[in-house]
PDB file of C-alpha atoms and ligand atoms in Angstrom:
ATOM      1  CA  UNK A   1     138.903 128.266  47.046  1.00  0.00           C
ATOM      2  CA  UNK A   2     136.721 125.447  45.401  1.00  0.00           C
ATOM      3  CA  UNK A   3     136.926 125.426  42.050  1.00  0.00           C
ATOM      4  CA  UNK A   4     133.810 124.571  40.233  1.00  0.00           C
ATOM      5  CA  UNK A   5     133.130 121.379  38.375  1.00  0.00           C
ATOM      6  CA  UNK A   6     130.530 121.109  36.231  1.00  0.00           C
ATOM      7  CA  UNK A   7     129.431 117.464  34.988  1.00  0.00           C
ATOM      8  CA  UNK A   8     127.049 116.025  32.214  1.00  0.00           C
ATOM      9  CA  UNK A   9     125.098 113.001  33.108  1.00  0.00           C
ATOM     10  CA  UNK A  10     124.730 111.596  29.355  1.00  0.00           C
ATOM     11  CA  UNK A  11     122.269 108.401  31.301  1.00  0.00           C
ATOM     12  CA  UNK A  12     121.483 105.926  28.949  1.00  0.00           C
ATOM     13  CA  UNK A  13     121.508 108.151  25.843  1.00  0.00           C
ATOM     14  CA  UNK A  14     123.868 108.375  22.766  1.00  0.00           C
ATOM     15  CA  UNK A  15     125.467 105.484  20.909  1.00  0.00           C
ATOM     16  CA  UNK A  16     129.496 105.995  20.449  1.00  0.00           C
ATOM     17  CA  UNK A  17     129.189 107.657  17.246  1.00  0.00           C
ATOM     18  CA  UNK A  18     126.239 109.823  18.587  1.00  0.00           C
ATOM     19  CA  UNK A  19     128.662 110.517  22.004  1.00  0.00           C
ATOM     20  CA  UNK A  20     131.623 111.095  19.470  1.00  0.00           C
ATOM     21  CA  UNK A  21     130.147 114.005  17.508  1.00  0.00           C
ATOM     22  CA  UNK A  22     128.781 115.379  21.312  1.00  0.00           C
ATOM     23  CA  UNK A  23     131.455 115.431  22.469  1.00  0.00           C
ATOM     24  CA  UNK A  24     133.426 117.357  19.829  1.00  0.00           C
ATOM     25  CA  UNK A  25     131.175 119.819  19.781  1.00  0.00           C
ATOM     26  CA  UNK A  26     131.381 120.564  23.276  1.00  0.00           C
ATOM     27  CA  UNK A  27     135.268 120.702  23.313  1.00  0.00           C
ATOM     28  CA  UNK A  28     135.327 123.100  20.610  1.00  0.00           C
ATOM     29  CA  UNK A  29     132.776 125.566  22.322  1.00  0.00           C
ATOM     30  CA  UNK A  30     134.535 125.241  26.120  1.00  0.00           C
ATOM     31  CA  UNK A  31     137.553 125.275  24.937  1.00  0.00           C
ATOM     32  CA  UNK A  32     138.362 128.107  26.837  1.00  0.00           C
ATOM     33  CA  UNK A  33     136.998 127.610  29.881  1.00  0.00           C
ATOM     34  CA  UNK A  34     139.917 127.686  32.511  1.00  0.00           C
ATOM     35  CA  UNK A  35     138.458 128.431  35.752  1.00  0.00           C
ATOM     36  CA  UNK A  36     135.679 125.534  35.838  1.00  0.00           C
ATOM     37  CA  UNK A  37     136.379 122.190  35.436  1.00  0.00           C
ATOM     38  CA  UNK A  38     134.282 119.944  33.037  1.00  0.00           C
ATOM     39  CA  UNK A  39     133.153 116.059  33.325  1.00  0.00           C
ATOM     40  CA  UNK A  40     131.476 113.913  31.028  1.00  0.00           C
ATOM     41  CA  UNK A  41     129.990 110.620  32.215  1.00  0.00           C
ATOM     42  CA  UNK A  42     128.876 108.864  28.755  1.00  0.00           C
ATOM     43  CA  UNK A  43     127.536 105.452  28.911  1.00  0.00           C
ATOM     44  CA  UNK A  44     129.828 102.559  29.042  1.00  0.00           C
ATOM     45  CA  UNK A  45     130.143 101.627  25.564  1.00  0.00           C
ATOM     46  CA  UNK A  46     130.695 104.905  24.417  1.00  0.00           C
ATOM     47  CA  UNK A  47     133.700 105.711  26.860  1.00  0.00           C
ATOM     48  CA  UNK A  48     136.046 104.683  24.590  1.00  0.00           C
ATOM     49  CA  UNK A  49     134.496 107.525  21.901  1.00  0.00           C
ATOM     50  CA  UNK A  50     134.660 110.018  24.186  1.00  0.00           C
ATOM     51  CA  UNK A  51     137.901 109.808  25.715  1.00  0.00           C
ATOM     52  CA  UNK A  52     139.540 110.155  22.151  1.00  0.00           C
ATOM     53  CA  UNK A  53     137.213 113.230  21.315  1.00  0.00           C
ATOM     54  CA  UNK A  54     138.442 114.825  24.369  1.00  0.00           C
ATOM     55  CA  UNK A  55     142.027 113.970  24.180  1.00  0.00           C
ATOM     56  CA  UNK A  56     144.006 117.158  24.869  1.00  0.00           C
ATOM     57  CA  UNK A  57     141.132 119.151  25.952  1.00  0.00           C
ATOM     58  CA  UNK A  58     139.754 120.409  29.124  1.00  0.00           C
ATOM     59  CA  UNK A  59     137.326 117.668  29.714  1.00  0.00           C
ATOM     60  CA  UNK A  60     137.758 114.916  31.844  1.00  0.00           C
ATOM     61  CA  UNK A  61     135.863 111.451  31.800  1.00  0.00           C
ATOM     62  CA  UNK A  62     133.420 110.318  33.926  1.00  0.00           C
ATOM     63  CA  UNK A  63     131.424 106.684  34.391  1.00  0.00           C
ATOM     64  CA  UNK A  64     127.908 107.049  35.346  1.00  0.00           C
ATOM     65  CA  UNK A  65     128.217 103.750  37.844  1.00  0.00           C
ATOM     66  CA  UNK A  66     130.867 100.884  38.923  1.00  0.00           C
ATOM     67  CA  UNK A  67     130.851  97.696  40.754  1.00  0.00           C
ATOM     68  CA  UNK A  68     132.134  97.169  44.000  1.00  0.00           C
ATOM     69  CA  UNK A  69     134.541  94.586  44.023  1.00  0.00           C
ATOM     70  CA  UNK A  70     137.753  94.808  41.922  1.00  0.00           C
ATOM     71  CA  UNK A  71     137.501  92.046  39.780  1.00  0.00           C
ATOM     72  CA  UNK A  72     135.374  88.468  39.706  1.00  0.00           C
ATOM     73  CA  UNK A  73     132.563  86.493  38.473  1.00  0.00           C
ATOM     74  CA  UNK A  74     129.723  89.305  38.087  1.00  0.00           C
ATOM     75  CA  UNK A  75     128.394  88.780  34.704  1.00  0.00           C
ATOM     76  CA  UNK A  76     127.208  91.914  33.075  1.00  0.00           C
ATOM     77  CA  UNK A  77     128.472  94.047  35.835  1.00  0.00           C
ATOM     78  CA  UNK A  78     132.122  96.584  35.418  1.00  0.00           C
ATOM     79  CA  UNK A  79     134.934  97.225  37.412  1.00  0.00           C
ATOM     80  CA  UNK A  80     136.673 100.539  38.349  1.00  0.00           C
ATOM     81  CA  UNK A  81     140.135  99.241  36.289  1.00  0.00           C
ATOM     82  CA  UNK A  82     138.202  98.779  33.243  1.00  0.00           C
ATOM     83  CA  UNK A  83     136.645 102.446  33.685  1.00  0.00           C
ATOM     84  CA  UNK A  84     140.411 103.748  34.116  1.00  0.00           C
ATOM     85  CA  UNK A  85     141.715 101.858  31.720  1.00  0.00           C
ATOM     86  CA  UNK A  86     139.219 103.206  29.802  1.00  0.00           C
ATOM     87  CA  UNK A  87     140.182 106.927  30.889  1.00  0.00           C
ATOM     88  CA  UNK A  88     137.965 108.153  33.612  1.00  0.00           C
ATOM     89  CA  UNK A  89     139.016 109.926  36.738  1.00  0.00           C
ATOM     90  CA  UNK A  90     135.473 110.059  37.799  1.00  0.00           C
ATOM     91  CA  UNK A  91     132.591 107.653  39.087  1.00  0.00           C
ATOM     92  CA  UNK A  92     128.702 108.617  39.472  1.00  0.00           C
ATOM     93  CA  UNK A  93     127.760 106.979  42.457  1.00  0.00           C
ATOM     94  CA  UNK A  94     124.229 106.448  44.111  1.00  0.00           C
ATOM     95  CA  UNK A  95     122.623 108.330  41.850  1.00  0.00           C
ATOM     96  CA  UNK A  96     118.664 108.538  42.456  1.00  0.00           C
ATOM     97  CA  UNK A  97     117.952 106.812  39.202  1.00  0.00           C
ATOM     98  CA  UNK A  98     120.053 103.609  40.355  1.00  0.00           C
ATOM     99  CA  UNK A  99     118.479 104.068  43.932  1.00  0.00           C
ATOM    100  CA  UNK A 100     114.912 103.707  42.437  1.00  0.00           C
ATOM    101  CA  UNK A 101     115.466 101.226  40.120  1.00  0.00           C
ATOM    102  CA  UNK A 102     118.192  99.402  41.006  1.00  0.00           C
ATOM    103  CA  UNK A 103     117.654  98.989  44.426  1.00  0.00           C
ATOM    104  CA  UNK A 104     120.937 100.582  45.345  1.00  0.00           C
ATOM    105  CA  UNK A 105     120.728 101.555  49.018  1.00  0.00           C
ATOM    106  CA  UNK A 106     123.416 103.263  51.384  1.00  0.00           C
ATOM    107  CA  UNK A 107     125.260 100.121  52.222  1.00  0.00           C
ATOM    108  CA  UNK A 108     125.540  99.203  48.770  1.00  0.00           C
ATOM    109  CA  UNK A 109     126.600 103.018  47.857  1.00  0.00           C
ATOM    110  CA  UNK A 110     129.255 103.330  50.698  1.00  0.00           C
ATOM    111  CA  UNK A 111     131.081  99.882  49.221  1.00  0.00           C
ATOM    112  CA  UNK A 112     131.108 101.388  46.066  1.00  0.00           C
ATOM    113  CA  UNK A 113     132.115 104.935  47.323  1.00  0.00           C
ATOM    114  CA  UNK A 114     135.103 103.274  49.205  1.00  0.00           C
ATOM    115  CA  UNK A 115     136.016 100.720  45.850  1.00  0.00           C
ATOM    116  CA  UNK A 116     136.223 104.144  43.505  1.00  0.00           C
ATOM    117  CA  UNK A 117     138.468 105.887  46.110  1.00  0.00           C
ATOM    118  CA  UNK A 118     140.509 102.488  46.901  1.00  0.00           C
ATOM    119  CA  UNK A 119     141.464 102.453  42.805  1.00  0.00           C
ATOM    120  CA  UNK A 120     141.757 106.035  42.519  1.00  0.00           C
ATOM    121  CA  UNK A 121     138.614 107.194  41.169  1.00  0.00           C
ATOM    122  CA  UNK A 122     137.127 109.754  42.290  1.00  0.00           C
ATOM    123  CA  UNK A 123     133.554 109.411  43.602  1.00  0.00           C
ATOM    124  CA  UNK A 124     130.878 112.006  42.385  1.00  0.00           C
ATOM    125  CA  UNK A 125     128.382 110.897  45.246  1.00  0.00           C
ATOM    126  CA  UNK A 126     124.492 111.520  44.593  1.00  0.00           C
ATOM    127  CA  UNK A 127     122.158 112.136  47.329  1.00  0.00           C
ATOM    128  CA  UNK A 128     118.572 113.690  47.491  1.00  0.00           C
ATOM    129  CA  UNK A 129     115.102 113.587  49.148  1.00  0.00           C
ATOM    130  CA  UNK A 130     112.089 112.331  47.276  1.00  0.00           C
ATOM    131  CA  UNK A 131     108.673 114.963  46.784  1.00  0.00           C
ATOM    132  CA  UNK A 132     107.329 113.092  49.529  1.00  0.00           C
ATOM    133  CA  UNK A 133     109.966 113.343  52.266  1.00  0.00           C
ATOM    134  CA  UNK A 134     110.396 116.871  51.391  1.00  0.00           C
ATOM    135  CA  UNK A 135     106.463 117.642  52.164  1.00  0.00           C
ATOM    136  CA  UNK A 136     106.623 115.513  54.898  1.00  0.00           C
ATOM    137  CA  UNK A 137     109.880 117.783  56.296  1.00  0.00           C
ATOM    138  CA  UNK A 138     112.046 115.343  56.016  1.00  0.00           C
ATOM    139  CA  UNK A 139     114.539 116.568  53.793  1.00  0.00           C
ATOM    140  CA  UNK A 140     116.997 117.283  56.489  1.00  0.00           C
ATOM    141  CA  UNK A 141     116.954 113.543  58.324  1.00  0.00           C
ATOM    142  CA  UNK A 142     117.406 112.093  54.315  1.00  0.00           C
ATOM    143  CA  UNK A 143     120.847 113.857  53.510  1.00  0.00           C
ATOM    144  CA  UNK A 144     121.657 113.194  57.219  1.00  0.00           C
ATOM    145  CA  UNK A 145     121.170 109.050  56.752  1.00  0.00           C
ATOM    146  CA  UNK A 146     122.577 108.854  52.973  1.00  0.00           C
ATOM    147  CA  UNK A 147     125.340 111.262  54.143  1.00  0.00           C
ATOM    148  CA  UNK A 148     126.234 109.196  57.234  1.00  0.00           C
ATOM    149  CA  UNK A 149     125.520 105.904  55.772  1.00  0.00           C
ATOM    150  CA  UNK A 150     127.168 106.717  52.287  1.00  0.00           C
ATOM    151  CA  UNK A 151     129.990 107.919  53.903  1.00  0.00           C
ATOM    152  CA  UNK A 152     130.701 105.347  56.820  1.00  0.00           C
ATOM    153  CA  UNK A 153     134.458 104.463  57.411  1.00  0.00           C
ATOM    154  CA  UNK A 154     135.694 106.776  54.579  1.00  0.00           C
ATOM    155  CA  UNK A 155     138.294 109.477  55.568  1.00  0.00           C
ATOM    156  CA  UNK A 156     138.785 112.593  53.847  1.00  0.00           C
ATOM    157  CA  UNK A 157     142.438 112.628  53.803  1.00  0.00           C
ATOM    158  CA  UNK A 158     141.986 114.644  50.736  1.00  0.00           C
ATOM    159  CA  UNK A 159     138.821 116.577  49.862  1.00  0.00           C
ATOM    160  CA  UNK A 160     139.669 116.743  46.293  1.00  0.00           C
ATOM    161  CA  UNK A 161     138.824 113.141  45.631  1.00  0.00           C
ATOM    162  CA  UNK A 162     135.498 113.401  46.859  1.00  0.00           C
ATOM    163  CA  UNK A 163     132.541 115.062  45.244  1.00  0.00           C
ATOM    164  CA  UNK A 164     128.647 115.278  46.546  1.00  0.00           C
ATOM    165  CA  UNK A 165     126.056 115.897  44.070  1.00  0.00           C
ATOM    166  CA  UNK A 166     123.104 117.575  46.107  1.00  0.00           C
ATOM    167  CA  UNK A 167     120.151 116.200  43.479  1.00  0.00           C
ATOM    168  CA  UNK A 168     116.673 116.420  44.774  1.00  0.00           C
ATOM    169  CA  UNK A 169     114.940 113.676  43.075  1.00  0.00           C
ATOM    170  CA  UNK A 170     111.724 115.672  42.348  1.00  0.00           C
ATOM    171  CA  UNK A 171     113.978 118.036  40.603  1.00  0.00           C
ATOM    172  CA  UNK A 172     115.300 115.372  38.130  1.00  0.00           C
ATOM    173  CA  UNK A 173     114.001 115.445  34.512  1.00  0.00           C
ATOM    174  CA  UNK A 174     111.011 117.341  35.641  1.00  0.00           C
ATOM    175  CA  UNK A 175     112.222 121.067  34.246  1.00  0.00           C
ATOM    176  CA  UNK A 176     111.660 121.805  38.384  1.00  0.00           C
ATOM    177  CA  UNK A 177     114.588 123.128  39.753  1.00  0.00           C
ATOM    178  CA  UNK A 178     114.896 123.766  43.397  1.00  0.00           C
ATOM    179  CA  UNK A 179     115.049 127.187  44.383  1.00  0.00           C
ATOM    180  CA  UNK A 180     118.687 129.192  45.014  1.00  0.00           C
ATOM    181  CA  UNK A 181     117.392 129.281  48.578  1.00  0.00           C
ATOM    182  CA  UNK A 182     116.315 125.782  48.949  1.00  0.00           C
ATOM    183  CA  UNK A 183     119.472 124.497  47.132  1.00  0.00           C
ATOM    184  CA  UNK A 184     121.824 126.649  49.322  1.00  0.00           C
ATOM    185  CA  UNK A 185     120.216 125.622  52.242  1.00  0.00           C
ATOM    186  CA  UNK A 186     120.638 122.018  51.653  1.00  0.00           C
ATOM    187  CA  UNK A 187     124.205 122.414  50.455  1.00  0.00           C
ATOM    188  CA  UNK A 188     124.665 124.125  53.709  1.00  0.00           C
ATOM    189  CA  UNK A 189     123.163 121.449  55.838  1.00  0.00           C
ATOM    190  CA  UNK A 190     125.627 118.674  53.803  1.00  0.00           C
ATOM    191  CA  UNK A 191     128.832 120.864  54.322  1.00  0.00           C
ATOM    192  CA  UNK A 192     127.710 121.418  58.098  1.00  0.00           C
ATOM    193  CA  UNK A 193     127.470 117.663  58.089  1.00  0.00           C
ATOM    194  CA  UNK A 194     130.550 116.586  56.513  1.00  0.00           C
ATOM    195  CA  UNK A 195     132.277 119.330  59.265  1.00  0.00           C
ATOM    196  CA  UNK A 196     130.842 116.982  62.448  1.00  0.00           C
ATOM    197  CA  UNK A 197     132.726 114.150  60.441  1.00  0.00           C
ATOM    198  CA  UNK A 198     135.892 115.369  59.285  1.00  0.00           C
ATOM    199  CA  UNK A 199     136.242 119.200  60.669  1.00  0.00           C
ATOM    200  CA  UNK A 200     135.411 121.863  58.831  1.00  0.00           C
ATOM    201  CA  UNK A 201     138.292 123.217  57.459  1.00  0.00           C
ATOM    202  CA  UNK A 202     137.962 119.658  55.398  1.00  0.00           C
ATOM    203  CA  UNK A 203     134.552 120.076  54.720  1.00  0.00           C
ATOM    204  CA  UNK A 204     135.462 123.813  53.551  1.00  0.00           C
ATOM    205  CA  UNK A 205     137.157 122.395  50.864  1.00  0.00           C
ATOM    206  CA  UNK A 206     135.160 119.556  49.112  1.00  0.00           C
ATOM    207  CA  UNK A 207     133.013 120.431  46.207  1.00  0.00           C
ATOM    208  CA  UNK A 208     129.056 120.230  46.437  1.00  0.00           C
ATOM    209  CA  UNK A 209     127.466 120.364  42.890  1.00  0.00           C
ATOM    210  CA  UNK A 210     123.572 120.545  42.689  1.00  0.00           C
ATOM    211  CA  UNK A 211     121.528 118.641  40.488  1.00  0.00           C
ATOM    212  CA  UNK A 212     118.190 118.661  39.168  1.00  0.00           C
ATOM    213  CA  UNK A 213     116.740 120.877  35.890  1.00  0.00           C
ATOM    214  CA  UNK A 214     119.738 122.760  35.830  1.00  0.00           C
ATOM    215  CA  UNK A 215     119.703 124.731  32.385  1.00  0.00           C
ATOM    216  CA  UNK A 216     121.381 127.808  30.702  1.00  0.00           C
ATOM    217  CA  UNK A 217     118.953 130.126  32.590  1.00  0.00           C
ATOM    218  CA  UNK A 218     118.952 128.763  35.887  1.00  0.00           C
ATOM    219  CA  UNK A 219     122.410 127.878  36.207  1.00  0.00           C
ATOM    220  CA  UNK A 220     124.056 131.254  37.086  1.00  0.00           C
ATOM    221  CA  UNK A 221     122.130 132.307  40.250  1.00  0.00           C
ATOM    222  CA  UNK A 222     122.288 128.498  41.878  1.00  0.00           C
ATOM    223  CA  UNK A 223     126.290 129.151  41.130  1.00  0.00           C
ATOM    224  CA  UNK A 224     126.038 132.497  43.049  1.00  0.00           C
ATOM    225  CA  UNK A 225     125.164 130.867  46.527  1.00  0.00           C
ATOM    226  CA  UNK A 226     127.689 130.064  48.797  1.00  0.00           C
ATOM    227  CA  UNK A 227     127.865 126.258  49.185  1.00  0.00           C
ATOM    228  CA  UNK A 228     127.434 124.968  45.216  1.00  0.00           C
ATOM    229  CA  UNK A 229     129.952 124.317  43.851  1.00  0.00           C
ATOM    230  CA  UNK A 230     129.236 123.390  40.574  1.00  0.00           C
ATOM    231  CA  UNK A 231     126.494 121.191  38.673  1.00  0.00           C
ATOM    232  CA  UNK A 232     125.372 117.511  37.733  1.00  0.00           C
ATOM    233  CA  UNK A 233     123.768 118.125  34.363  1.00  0.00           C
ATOM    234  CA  UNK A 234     121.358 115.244  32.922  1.00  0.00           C
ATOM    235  CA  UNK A 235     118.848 116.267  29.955  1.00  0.00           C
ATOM    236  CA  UNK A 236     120.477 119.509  29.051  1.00  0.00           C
ATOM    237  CA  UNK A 237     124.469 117.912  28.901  1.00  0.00           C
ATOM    238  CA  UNK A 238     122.623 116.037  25.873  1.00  0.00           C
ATOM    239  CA  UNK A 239     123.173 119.246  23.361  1.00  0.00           C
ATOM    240  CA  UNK A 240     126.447 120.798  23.005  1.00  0.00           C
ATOM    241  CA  UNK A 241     124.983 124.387  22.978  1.00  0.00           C
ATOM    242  CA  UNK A 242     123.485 124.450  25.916  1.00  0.00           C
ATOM    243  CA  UNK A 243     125.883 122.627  28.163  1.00  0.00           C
ATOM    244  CA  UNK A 244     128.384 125.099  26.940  1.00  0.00           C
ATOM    245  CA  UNK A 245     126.372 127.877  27.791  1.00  0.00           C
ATOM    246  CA  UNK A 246     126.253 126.430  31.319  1.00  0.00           C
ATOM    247  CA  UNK A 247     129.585 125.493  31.695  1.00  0.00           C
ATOM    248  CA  UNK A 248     130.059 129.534  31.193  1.00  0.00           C
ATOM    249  CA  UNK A 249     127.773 130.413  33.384  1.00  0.00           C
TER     250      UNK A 249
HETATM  251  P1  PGA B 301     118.372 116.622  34.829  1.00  0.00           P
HETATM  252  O1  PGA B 301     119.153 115.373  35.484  1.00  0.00           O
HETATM  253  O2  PGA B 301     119.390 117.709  34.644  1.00  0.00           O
HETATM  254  O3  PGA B 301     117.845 116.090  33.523  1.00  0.00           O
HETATM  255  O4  PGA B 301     117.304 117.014  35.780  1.00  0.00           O
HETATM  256  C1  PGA B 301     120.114 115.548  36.482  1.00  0.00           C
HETATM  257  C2  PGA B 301     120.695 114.216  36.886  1.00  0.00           C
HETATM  258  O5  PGA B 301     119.963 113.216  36.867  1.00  0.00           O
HETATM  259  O6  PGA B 301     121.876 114.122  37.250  1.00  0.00           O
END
């Protein structure tokens, strides 16, 4: 059985003293939740905040991006040691915001996929189809290339230490969600993917969270399908009541 993970996306909101007080008051309302498991990516500087707030809770850390080399002369740019020396188990990788503005394509998003595994993060990797190539039916050939691409050379020896975050962009930040239907079907597609590469008995057991307007209210019956397993939460991970109330869905 997967068990569900459920991850807030803090982007580039809260200072450490904002994240700090967040992040308290989300470990004292989830405190017990046992049978999902809960990520928070903070920003960078406020890591450090976090991981104390959460110390002995249920909540695990999570960076919203890495680099992907291990160490070297990239100004301004940080490494997955420094993210687990600063507590995280988790990466965000190729999410659509750092696609669209950052340039970030599938090569670049495969290095970085294969970096977190090599230093024993574990990848929460973001794919998606824009408006456009979803009303031009192209939804299906999108996942296929960032799935394939993202994924090149990278074996599954174990399907816990990968995660894919089904996000349709047009479903980000816009208080759109994708249907339960059109979410489970994508999520379907991916799994049936990942089978052709690594069997399915693999692909059976790696998590596939969906991302995109999820709130209190919608949260439960995307759960209920088949293939999600779980949730990347951006503008409602941002207030301690309501990501609770989805982390209980
Ligand atoms: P949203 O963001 O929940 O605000 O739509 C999701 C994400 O970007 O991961």
């Amino acid at each position: 059985m997967r068990k569900p993970i459920i991850a807030g996306n803090w982007k580039m909101y809260k200072t450490g003293s904002e994240a700090k007080t967040l992040a308290a008051g989300i470990v004292e309302k989830v405190q017990k939740v046992q049978e999902v498991q809960i990520v928070l990516c903070p920003p960078f500087t406020a890591l450090g905040a976090v991981a104390e707030a959460i110390k002995g809770s249920n909540i695990e850390l999570g960076a919203q991006n890495c680099h992907f080399e291990d160490k070297g002369a990239f100004t301004g740019e940080i490494s997955t040691a420094f993210l687990i020396d600063a507590g995280c188990k988790y990466v965000i990788i190729g999410h659509s915001e750092r696609r669209q503005y950052f340039a970030e394509d599938d090569a670049l998003i495969n290095k970085k996929i294969k970096r977190a595994q090599a230093s024993g993060l574990i990848p929460i990797f973001c794919i998606g189809e824009t408006l456009l190539e979803r009303q031009k039916e192209q939804t299906f050939d999108v996942l296929r290339r960032q799935v394939l691409h993202g994924l090149q050379e990278i074996s599954a020896t174990d399907p816990e230490r990968l995660i894919i975050a089904y996000e349709p962009v047009w479903a980000i930040g816009t208080g759109v969600t994708a249907t339960k239907e059109q979410a489970q079907e994508a999520h379907r597609y991916i799994r049936d993917l990942l089978a052709g590469l690594w069997g399915s008995e693999t692909a059976e057991r790696i998590r596939i969270q969906y991302g995109g307007s999820v709130k209190p209210d919608n949260v439960a019956e995307l759960m209920a399908q088949d293939d999600i397993d779980g949730a990347l939460v951006g503008g409602a991970s941002l207030d301690a009541d309501s990501f609770a109330k989805i982390v209980g869905f």
